Amino acid sequence: MTTPRHHDEGILQRAALRVAGSGLDGDWVTSQLSLAPTRFTKEGTVGPGGVRAVTNVWRYTVPVPTDRPMETHLRALVSDLRPRQAVLKRMAQDWSVTVWCSYVTDYAQGTFQIPPDVMAFLSETGVSITVSVFSWGMVRVDEDEADD
């Protein structure tokens, strides 16, 4: 049995900056960061599965293909955020500011790395990391091992 590599089919990865909080003004976040959000969800909005949003969430997802490694997503996000570090640091004092890492796999297991330079930037900025993993749980077997 092998662990899937980053570029295998069946693995989708993305990273996003999320600013959240009750009463958060999405237009204010957009103007402060000079970034257009990928999505803004208002408190009370009914989403997929009938789940109601409990707070306002402003989200910026980097435009990196989902088949690229998480490190690529994170470095692209930090590259976009670095010139905005002081603003993010102030925002993180009043709002929930996090980098959301989404890892979806068809396999029972998989891994990704968060590079030290990304961790250092986020730590200096006061931004946390949230990891969301969804696994369909299929076990992959190499053809060489299938006959064993």
Short mmCIF file of C-alpha atoms in Angstrom, two decimals:
data_model
loop_
_atom_site.label_atom_id
_atom_site.label_comp_id
_atom_site.label_asym_id
_atom_site.label_seq_id
_atom_site.Cartn_x
_atom_site.Cartn_y
_atom_site.Cartn_z
CA MET A 1 0.00 0.00 0.00
CA THR A 2 1.29 3.48 -0.81
CA THR A 3 0.41 6.96 0.30
CA PRO A 4 -0.78 9.10 -2.61
CA ARG A 5 1.59 11.79 -3.81
CA HIS A 6 0.44 15.40 -4.06
CA HIS A 7 -0.31 15.30 -7.79
CA ASP A 8 -2.33 12.08 -7.79
CA GLU A 9 -5.90 12.12 -8.94
CA GLY A 10 -8.26 12.05 -6.02
CA ILE A 11 -6.62 14.80 -3.95
CA LEU A 12 -7.94 18.36 -3.93
CA GLN A 13 -6.19 21.06 -1.93
CA ARG A 14 -6.80 24.76 -1.41
CA ALA A 15 -5.89 27.51 1.02
CA ALA A 16 -7.89 30.61 1.89
CA LEU A 17 -7.73 33.59 4.21
CA ARG A 18 -10.88 33.81 6.32
CA VAL A 19 -11.91 36.83 8.37
CA ALA A 20 -14.99 36.15 10.48
CA GLY A 21 -17.12 37.64 13.20
CA SER A 22 -20.57 38.81 14.13
CA GLY A 23 -21.19 42.20 12.57
CA LEU A 24 -18.15 41.98 10.28
CA ASP A 25 -18.53 44.33 7.31
CA GLY A 26 -17.25 42.55 4.18
CA ASP A 27 -16.81 45.82 2.28
CA TRP A 28 -14.60 47.11 5.11
CA VAL A 29 -12.38 43.99 4.93
CA THR A 30 -12.15 44.34 1.14
CA SER A 31 -11.13 48.01 1.41
CA GLN A 32 -8.62 47.37 4.22
CA LEU A 33 -6.90 44.49 2.41
CA SER A 34 -7.38 45.77 -1.16
CA LEU A 35 -8.32 42.22 -2.12
CA ALA A 36 -11.58 41.10 -3.68
CA PRO A 37 -13.15 38.28 -1.70
CA THR A 38 -13.78 34.93 -3.31
CA ARG A 39 -16.91 34.75 -1.17
CA PHE A 40 -18.66 36.67 1.58
CA THR A 41 -21.24 34.85 3.68
CA LYS A 42 -23.63 36.79 5.88
CA GLU A 43 -24.76 35.53 9.25
CA GLY A 44 -28.06 33.66 8.88
CA THR A 45 -27.50 32.72 5.24
CA VAL A 46 -28.64 29.16 4.55
CA GLY A 47 -25.91 27.21 2.78
CA PRO A 48 -25.40 23.67 1.50
CA GLY A 49 -27.36 21.04 3.37
CA GLY A 50 -29.58 23.68 4.94
CA VAL A 51 -26.88 24.78 7.39
CA ARG A 52 -27.30 28.38 8.55
CA ALA A 53 -24.17 30.56 8.81
CA VAL A 54 -23.59 31.53 12.44
CA THR A 55 -21.44 34.58 11.65
CA ASN A 56 -20.22 36.75 8.78
CA VAL A 57 -17.26 35.27 6.90
CA TRP A 58 -15.10 37.06 4.33
CA ARG A 59 -12.96 34.62 2.32
CA TYR A 60 -10.11 35.03 -0.16
CA THR A 61 -8.97 31.84 -1.89
CA VAL A 62 -5.78 31.94 -3.92
CA PRO A 63 -6.27 31.10 -7.62
CA VAL A 64 -4.09 27.98 -7.62
CA PRO A 65 -5.33 24.74 -9.23
CA THR A 66 -6.60 22.30 -6.60
CA ASP A 67 -4.29 19.53 -7.84
CA ARG A 68 -1.21 21.50 -6.74
CA PRO A 69 0.48 20.76 -3.38
CA MET A 70 -0.71 22.61 -0.28
CA GLU A 71 2.71 24.25 0.00
CA THR A 72 2.07 25.93 -3.37
CA HIS A 73 -1.30 27.25 -2.19
CA LEU A 74 0.12 28.51 1.10
CA ARG A 75 3.11 30.23 -0.45
CA ALA A 76 0.86 31.93 -3.04
CA LEU A 77 -1.45 33.09 -0.25
CA VAL A 78 1.43 34.44 1.86
CA SER A 79 2.80 36.20 -1.23
CA ASP A 80 -0.55 38.01 -1.59
CA LEU A 81 -0.76 38.74 2.15
CA ARG A 82 2.81 39.84 2.91
CA PRO A 83 2.27 43.47 1.76
CA ARG A 84 -0.85 43.51 3.95
CA GLN A 85 0.77 42.09 7.09
CA ALA A 86 0.28 45.18 9.29
CA VAL A 87 -3.43 45.41 8.38
CA LEU A 88 -3.92 41.68 9.02
CA LYS A 89 -2.19 41.98 12.38
CA ARG A 90 -4.63 44.72 13.42
CA MET A 91 -7.61 42.74 12.11
CA ALA A 92 -6.54 39.65 14.06
CA GLN A 93 -6.91 41.64 17.30
CA ASP A 94 -10.64 42.21 16.72
CA TRP A 95 -11.79 39.42 14.39
CA SER A 96 -11.20 35.73 13.84
CA VAL A 97 -8.50 35.68 11.16
CA THR A 98 -7.34 32.29 9.97
CA VAL A 99 -5.78 30.54 7.03
CA TRP A 100 -8.09 27.68 6.12
CA CYS A 101 -6.38 24.64 4.55
CA SER A 102 -8.78 22.27 2.83
CA TYR A 103 -7.57 18.76 1.98
CA VAL A 104 -10.03 16.40 0.27
CA THR A 105 -8.90 12.92 -0.70
CA ASP A 106 -10.36 9.74 -2.11
CA TYR A 107 -7.85 7.82 -0.02
CA ALA A 108 -7.78 6.69 3.60
CA GLN A 109 -4.71 8.77 4.33
CA GLY A 110 -2.57 11.52 2.92
CA THR A 111 -0.29 14.29 4.04
CA PHE A 112 0.71 17.84 3.31
CA GLN A 113 3.33 20.15 4.75
CA ILE A 114 3.12 23.67 6.07
CA PRO A 115 6.49 25.26 5.26
CA PRO A 116 8.38 26.96 8.13
CA ASP A 117 8.41 30.35 6.35
CA VAL A 118 4.60 30.22 6.09
CA MET A 119 4.26 29.29 9.77
CA ALA A 120 6.63 32.12 10.74
CA PHE A 121 4.69 34.71 8.71
CA LEU A 122 1.34 33.63 10.14
CA SER A 123 2.71 33.54 13.69
CA GLU A 124 4.21 37.04 13.36
CA THR A 125 0.87 38.25 12.00
CA GLY A 126 -1.30 36.62 14.68
CA VAL A 127 -3.15 34.49 12.13
CA SER A 128 -4.01 30.90 13.01
CA ILE A 129 -4.15 27.87 10.73
CA THR A 130 -7.27 25.71 10.45
CA VAL A 131 -7.01 22.36 8.69
CA SER A 132 -10.09 20.70 7.22
CA VAL A 133 -9.61 17.10 6.06
CA PHE A 134 -12.24 15.09 4.25
CA SER A 135 -11.42 11.50 3.31
CA TRP A 136 -13.58 9.14 1.33
CA GLY A 137 -11.45 6.38 2.89
CA MET A 138 -10.51 4.28 -0.15
CA VAL A 139 -7.31 2.29 0.29
CA ARG A 140 -4.92 2.37 -2.65
CA VAL A 141 -2.77 -0.67 -3.40
CA ASP A 142 0.20 -0.74 -5.77
CA GLU A 143 -0.18 -3.26 -8.60
CA ASP A 144 3.05 -4.96 -7.47
CA GLU A 145 1.50 -5.57 -4.05
CA ALA A 146 -1.94 -6.64 -5.32
CA ASP A 147 -0.87 -10.27 -5.83
CA ASP A 148 0.64 -10.66 -2.34
#
